[in-house]
Coordinates of C-alpha atoms and ligand atoms in Angstrom, one line a residue:
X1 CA 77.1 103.1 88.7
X2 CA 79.3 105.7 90.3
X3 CA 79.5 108.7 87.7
X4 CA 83.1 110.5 86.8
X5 CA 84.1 113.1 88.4
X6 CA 87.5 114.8 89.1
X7 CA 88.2 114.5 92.8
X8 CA 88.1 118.3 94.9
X9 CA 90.5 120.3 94.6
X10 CA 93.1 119.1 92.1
X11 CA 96.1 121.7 91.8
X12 CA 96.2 123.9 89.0
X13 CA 99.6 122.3 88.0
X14 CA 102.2 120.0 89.2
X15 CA 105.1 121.5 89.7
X16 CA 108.9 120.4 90.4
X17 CA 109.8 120.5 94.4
X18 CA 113.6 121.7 94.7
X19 CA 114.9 122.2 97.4
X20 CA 111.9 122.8 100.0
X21 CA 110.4 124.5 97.3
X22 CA 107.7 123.9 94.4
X23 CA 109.4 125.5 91.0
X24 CA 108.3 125.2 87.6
X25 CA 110.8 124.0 84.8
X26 CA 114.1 126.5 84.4
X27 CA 112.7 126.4 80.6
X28 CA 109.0 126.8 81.9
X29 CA 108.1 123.6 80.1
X30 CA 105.2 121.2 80.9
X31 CA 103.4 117.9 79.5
X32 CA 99.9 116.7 79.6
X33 CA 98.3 114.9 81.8
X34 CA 95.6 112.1 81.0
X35 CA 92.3 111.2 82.9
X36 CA 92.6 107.2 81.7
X37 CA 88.6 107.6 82.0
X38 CA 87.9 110.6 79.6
X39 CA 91.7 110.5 77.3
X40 CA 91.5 114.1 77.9
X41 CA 94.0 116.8 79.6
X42 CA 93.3 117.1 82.8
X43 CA 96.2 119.1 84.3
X44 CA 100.2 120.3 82.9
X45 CA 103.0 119.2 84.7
X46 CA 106.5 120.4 84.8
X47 CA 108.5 119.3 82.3
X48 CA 112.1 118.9 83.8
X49 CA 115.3 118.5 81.7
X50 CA 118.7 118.4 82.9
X51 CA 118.8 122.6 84.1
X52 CA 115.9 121.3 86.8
X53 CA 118.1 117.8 87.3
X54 CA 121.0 119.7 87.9
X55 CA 119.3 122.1 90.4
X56 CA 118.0 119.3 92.1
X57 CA 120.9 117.1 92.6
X58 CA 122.7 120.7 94.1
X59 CA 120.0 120.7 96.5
X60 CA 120.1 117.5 97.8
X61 CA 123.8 117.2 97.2
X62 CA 124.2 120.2 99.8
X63 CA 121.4 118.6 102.5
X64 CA 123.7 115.5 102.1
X65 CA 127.3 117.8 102.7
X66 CA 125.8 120.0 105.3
X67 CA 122.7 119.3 106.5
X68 CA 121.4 117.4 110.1
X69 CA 119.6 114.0 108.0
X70 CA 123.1 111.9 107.5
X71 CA 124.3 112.8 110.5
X72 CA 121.0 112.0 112.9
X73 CA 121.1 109.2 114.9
X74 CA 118.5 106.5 113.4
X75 CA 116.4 106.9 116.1
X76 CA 115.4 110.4 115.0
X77 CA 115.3 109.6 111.8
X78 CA 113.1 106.9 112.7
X79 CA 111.0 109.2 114.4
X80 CA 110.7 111.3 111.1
X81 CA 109.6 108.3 109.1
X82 CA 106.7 107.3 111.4
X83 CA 105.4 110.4 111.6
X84 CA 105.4 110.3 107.6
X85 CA 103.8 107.2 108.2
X86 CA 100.8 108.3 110.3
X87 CA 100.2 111.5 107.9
X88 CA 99.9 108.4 104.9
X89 CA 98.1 106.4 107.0
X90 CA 95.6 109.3 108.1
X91 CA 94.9 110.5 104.7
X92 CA 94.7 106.9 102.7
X93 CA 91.1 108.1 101.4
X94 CA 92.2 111.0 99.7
X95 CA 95.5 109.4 98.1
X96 CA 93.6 106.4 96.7
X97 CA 91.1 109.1 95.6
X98 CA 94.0 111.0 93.8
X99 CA 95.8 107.7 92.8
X100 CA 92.7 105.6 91.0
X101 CA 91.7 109.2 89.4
X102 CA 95.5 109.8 87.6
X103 CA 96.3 105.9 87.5
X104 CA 92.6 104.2 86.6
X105 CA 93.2 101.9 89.2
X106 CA 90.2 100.8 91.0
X107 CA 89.5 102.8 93.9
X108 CA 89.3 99.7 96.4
X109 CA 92.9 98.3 95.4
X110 CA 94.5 102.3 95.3
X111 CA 93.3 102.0 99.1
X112 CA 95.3 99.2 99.3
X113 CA 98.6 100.7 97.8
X114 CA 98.4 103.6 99.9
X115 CA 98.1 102.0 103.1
X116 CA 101.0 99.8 101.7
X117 CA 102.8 102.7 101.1
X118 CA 102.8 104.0 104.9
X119 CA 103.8 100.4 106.0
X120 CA 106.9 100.9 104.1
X121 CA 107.7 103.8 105.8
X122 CA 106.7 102.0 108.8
X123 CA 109.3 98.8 108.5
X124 CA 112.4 101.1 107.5
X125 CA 111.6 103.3 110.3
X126 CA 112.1 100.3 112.9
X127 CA 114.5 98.8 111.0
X128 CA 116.8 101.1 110.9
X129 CA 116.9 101.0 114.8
X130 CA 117.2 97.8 115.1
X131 CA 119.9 97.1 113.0
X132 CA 123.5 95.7 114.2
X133 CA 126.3 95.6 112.1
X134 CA 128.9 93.0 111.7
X135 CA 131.7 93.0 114.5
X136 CA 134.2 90.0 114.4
X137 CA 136.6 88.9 116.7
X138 CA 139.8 87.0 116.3
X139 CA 140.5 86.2 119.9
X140 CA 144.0 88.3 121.1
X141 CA 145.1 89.3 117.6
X142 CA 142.1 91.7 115.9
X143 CA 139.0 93.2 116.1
X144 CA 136.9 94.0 112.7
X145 CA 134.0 96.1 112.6
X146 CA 131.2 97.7 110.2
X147 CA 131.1 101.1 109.6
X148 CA 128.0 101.6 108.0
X149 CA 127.4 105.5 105.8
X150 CA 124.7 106.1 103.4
X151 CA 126.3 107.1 99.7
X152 CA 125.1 110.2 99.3
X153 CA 122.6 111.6 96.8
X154 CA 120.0 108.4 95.0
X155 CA 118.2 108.8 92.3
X156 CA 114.6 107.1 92.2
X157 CA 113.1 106.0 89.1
X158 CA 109.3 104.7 89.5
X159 CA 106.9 103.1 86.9
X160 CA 103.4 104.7 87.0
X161 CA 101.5 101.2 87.7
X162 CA 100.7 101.4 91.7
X163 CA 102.9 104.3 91.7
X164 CA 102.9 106.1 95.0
X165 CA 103.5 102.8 96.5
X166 CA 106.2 102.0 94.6
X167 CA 107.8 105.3 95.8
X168 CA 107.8 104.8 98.9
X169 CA 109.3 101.5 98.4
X170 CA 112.2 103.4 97.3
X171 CA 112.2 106.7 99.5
X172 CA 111.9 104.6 102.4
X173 CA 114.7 102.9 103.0
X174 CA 117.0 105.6 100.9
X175 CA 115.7 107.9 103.9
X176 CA 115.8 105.7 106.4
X177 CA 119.6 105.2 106.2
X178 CA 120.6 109.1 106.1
X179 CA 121.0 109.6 102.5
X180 CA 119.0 112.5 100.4
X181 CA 116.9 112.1 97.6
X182 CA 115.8 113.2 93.8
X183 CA 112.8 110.9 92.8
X184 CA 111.5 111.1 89.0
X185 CA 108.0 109.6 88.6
X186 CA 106.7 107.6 85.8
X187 CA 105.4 110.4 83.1
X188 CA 101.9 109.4 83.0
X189 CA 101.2 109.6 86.8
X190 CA 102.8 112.3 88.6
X191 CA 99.9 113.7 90.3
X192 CA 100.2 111.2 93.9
X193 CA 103.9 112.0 94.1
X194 CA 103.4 115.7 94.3
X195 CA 101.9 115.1 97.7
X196 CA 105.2 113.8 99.4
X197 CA 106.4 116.9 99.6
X198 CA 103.6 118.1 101.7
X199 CA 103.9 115.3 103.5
X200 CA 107.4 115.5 104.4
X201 CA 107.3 119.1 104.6
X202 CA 104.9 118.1 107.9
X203 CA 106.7 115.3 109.4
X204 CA 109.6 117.0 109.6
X205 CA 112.1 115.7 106.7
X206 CA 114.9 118.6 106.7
X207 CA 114.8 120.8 103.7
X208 CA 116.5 119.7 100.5
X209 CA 116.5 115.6 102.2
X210 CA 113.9 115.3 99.5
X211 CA 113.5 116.7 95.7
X212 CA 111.2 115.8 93.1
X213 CA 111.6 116.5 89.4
X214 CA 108.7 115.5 86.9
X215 CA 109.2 115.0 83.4
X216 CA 110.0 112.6 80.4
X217 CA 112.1 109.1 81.2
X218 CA 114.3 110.3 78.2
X219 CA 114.7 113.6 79.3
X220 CA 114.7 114.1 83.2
X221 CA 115.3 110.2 83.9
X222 CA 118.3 110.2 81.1
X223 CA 120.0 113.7 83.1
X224 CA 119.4 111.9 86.4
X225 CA 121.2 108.6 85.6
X226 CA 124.2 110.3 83.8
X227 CA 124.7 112.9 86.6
X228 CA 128.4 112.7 88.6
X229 CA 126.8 113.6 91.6
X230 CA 124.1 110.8 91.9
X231 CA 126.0 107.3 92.7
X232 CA 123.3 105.2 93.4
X233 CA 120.1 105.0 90.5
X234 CA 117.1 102.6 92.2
X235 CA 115.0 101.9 88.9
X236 CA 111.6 100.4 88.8
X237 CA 110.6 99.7 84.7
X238 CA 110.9 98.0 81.9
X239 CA 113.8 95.6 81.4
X240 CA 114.6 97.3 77.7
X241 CA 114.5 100.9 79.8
X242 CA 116.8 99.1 82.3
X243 CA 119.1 97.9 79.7
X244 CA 119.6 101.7 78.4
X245 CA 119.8 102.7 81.8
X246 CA 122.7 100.1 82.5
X247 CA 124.7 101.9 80.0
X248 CA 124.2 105.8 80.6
X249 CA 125.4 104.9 84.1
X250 CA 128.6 102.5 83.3
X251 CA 131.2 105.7 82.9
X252 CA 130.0 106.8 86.0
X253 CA 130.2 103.2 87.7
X254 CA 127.1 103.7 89.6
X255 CA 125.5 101.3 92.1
X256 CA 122.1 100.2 90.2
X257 CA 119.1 98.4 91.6
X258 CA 117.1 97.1 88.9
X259 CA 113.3 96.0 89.0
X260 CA 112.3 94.8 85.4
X261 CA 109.8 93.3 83.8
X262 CA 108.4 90.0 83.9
X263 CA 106.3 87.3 82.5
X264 CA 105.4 85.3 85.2
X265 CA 104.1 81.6 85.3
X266 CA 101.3 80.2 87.5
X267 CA 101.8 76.3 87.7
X268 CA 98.4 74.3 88.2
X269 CA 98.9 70.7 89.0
X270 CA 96.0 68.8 88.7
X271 CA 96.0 67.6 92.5
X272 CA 95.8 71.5 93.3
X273 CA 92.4 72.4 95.3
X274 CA 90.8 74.1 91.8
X275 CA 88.6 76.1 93.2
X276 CA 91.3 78.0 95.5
X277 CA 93.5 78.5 92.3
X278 CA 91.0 79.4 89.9
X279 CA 90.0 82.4 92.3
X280 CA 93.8 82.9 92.9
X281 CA 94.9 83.2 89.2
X282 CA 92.1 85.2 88.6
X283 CA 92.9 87.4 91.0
X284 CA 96.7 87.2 89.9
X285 CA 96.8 88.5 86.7
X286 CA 93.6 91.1 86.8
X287 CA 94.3 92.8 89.8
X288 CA 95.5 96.1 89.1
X289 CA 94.1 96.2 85.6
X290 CA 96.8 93.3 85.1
X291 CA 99.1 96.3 85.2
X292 CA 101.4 94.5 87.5
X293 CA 105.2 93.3 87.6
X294 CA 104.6 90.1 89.4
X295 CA 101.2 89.3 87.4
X296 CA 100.9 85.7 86.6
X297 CA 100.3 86.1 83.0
X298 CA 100.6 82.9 81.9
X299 CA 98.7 79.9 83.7
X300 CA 100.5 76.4 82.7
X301 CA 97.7 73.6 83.5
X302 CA 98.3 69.8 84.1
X303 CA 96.3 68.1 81.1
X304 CA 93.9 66.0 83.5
X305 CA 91.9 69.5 84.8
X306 CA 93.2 71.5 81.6
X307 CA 89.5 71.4 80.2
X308 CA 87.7 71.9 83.3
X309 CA 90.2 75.0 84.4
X310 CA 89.7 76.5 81.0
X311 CA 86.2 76.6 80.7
X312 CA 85.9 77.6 84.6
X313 CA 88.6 80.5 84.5
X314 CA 86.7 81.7 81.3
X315 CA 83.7 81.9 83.1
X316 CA 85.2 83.2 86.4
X317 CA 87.1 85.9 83.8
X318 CA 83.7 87.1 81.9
X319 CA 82.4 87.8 85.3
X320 CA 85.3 90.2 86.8
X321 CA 83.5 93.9 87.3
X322 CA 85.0 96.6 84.3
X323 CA 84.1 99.6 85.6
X324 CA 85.0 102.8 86.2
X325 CA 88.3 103.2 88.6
X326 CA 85.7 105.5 91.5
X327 CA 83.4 103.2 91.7
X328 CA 83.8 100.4 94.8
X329 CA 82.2 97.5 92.9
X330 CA 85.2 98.0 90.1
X331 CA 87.6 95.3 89.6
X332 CA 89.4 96.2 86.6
X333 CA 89.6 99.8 85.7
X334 CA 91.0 102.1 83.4
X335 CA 94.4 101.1 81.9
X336 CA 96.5 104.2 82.2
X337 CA 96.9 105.9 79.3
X338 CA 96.0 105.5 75.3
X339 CA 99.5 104.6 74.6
X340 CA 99.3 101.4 77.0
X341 CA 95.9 101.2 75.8
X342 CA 97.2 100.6 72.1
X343 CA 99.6 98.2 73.0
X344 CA 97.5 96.2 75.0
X345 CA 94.5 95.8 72.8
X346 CA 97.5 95.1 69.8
X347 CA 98.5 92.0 71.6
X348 CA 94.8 91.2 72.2
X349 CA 94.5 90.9 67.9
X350 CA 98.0 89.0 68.0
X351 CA 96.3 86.4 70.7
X352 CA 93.9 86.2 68.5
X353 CA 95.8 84.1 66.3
X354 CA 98.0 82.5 68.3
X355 CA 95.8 81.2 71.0
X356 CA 91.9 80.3 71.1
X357 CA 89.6 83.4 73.0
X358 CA 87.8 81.9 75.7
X359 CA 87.1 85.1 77.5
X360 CA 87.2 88.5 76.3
X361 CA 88.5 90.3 73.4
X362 CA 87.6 93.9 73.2
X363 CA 86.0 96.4 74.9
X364 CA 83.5 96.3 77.4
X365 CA 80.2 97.4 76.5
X366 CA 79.0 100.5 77.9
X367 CA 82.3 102.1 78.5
X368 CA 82.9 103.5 75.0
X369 CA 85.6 106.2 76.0
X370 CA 88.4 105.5 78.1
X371 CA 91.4 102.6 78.0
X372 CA 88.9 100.3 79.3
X373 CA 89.9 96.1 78.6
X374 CA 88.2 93.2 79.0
X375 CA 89.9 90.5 80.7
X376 CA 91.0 88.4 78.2
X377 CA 91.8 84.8 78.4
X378 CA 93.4 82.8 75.4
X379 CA 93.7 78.9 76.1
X380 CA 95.9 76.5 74.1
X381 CA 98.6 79.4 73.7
X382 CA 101.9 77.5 72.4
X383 CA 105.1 78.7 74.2
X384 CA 106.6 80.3 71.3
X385 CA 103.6 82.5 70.7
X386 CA 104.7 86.4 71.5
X387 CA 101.6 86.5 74.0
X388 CA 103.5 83.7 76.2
X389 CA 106.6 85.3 75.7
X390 CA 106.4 88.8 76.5
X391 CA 105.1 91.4 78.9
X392 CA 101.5 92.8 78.0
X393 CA 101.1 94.3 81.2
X394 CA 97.6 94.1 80.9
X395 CA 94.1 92.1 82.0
X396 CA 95.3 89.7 79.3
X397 CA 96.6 85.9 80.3
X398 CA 97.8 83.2 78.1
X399 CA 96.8 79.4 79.4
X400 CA 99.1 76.3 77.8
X401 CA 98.5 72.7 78.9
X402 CA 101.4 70.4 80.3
X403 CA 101.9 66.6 80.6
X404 CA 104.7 66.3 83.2
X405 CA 106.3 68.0 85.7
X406 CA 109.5 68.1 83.6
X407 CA 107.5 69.8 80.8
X408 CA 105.8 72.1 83.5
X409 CA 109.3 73.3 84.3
X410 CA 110.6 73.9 81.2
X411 CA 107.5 75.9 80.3
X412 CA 107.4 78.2 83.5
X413 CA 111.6 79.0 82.8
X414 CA 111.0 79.7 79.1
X415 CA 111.2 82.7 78.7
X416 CA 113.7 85.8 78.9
X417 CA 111.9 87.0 82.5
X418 CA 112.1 85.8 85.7
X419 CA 110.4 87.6 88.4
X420 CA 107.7 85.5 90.0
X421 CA 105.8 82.0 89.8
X422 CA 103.1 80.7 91.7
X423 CA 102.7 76.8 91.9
X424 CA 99.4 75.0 92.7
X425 CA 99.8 71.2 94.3
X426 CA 98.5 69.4 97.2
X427 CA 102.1 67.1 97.0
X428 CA 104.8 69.0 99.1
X429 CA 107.5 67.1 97.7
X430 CA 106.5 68.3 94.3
X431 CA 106.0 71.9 95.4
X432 CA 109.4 72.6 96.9
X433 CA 111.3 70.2 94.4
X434 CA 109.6 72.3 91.8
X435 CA 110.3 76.0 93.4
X436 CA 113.8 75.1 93.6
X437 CA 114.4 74.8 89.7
X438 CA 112.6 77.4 88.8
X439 CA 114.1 80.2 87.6
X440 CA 112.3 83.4 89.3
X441 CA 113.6 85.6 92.3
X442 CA 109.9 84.9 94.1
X443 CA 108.0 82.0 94.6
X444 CA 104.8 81.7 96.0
X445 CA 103.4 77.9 96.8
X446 CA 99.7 77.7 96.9
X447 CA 99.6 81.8 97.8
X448 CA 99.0 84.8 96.4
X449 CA 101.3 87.0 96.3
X450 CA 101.7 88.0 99.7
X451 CA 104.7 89.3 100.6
X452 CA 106.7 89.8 104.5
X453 CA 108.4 93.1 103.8
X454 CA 111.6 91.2 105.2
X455 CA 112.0 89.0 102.7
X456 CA 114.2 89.8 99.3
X457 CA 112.5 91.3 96.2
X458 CA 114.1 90.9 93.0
X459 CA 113.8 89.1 89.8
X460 CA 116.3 86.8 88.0
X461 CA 117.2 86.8 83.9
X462 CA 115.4 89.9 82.4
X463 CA 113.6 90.8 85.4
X464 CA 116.3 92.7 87.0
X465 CA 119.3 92.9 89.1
X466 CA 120.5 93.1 92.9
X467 CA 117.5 92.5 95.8
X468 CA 115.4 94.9 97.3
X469 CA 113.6 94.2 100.9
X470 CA 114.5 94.3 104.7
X471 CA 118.4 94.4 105.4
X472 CA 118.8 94.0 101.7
X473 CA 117.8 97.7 100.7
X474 CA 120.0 98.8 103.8
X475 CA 122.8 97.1 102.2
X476 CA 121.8 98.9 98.6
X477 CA 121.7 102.6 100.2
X478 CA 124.4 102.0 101.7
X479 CA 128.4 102.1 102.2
X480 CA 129.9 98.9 104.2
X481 CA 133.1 100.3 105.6
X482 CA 135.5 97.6 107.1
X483 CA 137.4 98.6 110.0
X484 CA 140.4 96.5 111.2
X485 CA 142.2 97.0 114.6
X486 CA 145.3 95.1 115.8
X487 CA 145.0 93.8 119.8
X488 CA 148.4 93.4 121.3
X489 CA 151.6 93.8 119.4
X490 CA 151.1 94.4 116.1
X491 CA 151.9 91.6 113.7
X492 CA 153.5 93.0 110.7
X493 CA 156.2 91.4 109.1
X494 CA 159.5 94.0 108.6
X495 CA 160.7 94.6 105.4
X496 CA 164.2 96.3 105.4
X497 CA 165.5 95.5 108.7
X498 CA 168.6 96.8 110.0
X499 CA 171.8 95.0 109.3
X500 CA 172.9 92.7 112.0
Ligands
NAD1 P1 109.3 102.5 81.7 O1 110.6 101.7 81.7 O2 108.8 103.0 80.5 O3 109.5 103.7 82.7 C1 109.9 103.6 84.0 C2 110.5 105.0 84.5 O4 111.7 105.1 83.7 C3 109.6 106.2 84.1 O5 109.7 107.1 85.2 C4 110.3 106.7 82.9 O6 110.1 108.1 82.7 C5 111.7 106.4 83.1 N1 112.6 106.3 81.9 C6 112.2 106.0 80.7 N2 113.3 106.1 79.9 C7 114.3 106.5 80.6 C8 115.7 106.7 80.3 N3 116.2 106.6 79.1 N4 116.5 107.1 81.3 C9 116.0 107.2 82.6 N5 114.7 107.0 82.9 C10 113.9 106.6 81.9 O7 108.3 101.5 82.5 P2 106.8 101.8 82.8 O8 106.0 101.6 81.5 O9 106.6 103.1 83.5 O10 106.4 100.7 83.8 C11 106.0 99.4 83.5 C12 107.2 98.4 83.6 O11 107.7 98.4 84.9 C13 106.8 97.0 83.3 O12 107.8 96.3 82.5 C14 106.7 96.3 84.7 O13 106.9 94.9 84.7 C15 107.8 97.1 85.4 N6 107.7 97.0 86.8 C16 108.6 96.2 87.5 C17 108.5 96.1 88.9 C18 109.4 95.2 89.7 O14 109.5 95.4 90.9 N7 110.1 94.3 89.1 C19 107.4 96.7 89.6 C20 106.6 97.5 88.8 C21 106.7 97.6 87.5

């Protein structure tokens, strides 16, 4: 077994990064950070509060009024965003290093977030080239065209699970289309975000384009989403956070992009190859310590396999690798924090009643310190048990048997959430008939989840609000200005003519 250590060079502090600049908090404040392997201090942050919001939003508010970004044609921003994409690309190994060590994600999937995370940059940068706008013609009379502007200053929002990635899911296209940025990440992991600015800094993003601010969601977050100068929030969290957030920005009448929580089915007919869902449900709600917004955290089974898929999964479960997040073997690492920790292993003794333990339970032996979970299976889980209903956000999945397709259905769509659902069948007719009642924003038929960056991201119900992906994020960052031209003689009826 790999043994922990902190990676090399870890900087003394995170700081703030304000216009081209890393500053501490105006107050000098900081917060701790956690290694998820040890529960101990590791490094302070900066602590920023609305003094360092304010400063930040005046920096990027100015590199929106008067700097080159906005105003660069796409191809040179395009050329900006590659090059960050290379400089990702070329140091993947150190940010997964960085990542798994702040996060407890297991090294092998960081690596895959990070790389993720330069493809981002990668599809907005050639997007934004070869994007047309709408132009319409009414033959003789009028010509209408798109003017398309970004808005001005966004605020970003992340969660901490696969957080870098999820970054650059937002800086991308916010860059991409010419507006300027202040992103707060999630509280518990701000140690990968601290490298964009380096990053940037190197590719060639214009000073002030992009500003960082660390800090608590109620404190830096709150001052972010209530400030006049910030009309777009892009929020990545909880759906209760996103509720709050709804409010504080009403007055202001901001445009709000909402990822939220979710709770998502995974549909196994019994005609389904078993073998390939089995490894896929496994693989669907574990992955990323289960710390993920499109985990299929509760796996509805047709009665005829219910048995067999039960007592397989459970086995399949008890075999997935605990270890620690460095180590390459490690499937499940270190859930990020004691706080999460807690809530996890909480729902773990409410499963407990409400469901029967097939797999799991506790902590795994040999890792005595740390937020270290089993993965956790519960079968015959009825749908009104809280551990079907809401969001653990960890290695923890509920299984319920169905009769009927009709039950099936109204299993998957009870629920407040409605992010994802993945459906297992061999019958085609049954797969699309059933994706097209179900109430989720993503639907994955016999698949993973895979995802073509063009395609919309978003959930339905509690999951969130407004789409995410290809032209859809262009269309979120922003402005659509219609432009109308007469051709000809104009054709205005006169009010008030003269008198004959
Ligand atoms: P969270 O809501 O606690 O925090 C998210 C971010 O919001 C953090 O940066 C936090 O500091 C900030 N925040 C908290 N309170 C705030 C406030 N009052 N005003 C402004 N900002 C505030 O969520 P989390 O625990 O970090 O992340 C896990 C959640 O994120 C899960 O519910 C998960 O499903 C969801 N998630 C959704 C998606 C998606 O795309 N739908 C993706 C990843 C995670």
């Amino acid at each position: 077994m790999t043994e922990h250590r902190p990676p090399a060079d870890l900087p003394a502090r995170i700081r703030h990064y304000i216009d081209g600049a890393f500053v501490d908090s105006v107050d000098g404040g900081s917060f701790d950070v956690l290694d998820p392997v040890t529960n101990e201090t590791y490094v302070q942050a900066a602590a920023g509060k609305k003094a360092d919001i304010d400063r930040a939003v005046s920096a990027a508010r100015r590199a929106f009024t008067e700097g080159p970004w906005p105003r660069m044609l796409p191809r040179e921003r395009s050329r900006v965003l590659h090059r960050i994409a290379d400089i990702v690309e070329s140091r993947d190994a150190r940010l997964a290093e960085l990542e798994s060590f702040d996060s407890g994600l297991p090294i092998t999937q960081a690596l895959g977030q990070a790389r993720r995370a330069a493809e981002n940059f990668r599809f907005f940068a050639d997007l934004i080239v070869a994007q047309a706008d709408d132009a319409y013609k009414v033959p003789g009379k009028q010509l209408n065209y798109v003017n398309r502007t970004p808005i001005g200053v966004a605020g970003l929002i992340t969660p901490w699970n696969t957080p870098f990635m999820l970054e650059s899911w937002k800086l991308g296209p916010a860059l991409a289309t010419g507006n300027t940025v202040v992103l707060k990440p999630a509280e518990f992991t701000p140690l990968s975000a601290s490298l964009w600015a380096g990053i940037f800094e190197e590719a060639g993003l214009p000073q002030g384009v992009f500003n960082l601010v660390n800090g608590l969601g109620e404190e830096a977050g709150d001052a972010l989403v209530k400030h006049p100068d910030v009309p777009l929030i892009s929020f990545t969290g909880e759906s209760s956070t996103g509720q709050l957030i709804f409010g504080n920005a009403a007055p202001h009448l901001k445009g709000l992009s909402m990822e939220l929580g979710g709770k998502s089915p995974a549909i196994v007919f019994a005609d389904a190859d078993l073998d390939t869902a089995i490894d896929a449900t496994i693989f669907g709600v574990f992955s990323l310590n289960g710390e993920r917004c499109t985990a299929g955290s509760r796996i509805l089974v047709q009665r005829e396999v219910y048995d067999e898929f039960v007592e397989r999964y459970a086995a399949q479960a008890s075999r997935v690798r605990v270890g620690l997040p460095s180590d390459p073997d490690t499937e499940v690492g270190a859930l990020v924090h004691p706080d999460h920790y807690a809530k996890v292993m909480s729902y773990v003794e409410i499963g407990r009643a409400e469901g029967r333990l097939v797999a799991g339970g506790g902590r795994p032996d040999g890792l005595d310190d740390g937020n270290f979970v089993e993965p956790t299976v519960f079968a015959d889980v009825p749908p009104d048990a809280r551990i079907f209903q809401e969001e653990i956000f960890g290695p923890v999945v509920a299984i319920t048997p169905f009769d009927t397709d009709e039950e099936a259905l109204a299993l998957a769509n009870g629920t407040k959430y409605g992010l994802a659902a993945y459906v297992w069948t061999t019958d085609l007719r049954r797969a699309h008939t059933f994706a097209q009642s179900i109430e989720a924003g993503m639907v994955w038929l016999n698949s993973n989840n895979v995802r073509d960056l063009r395609t919309p991201f978003g959930g339905v119900k509690a999951s969130g609000l407004g789409h995410e992906g290809g032209y859809r994020s262009i269309d979120f960052y922003t402005n659509q200005q219609a432009v109308h031209i007469t051709l000809g003689a104009p054709h205005n009826p006169t009010f008030g003519k003269d008198a004959h």
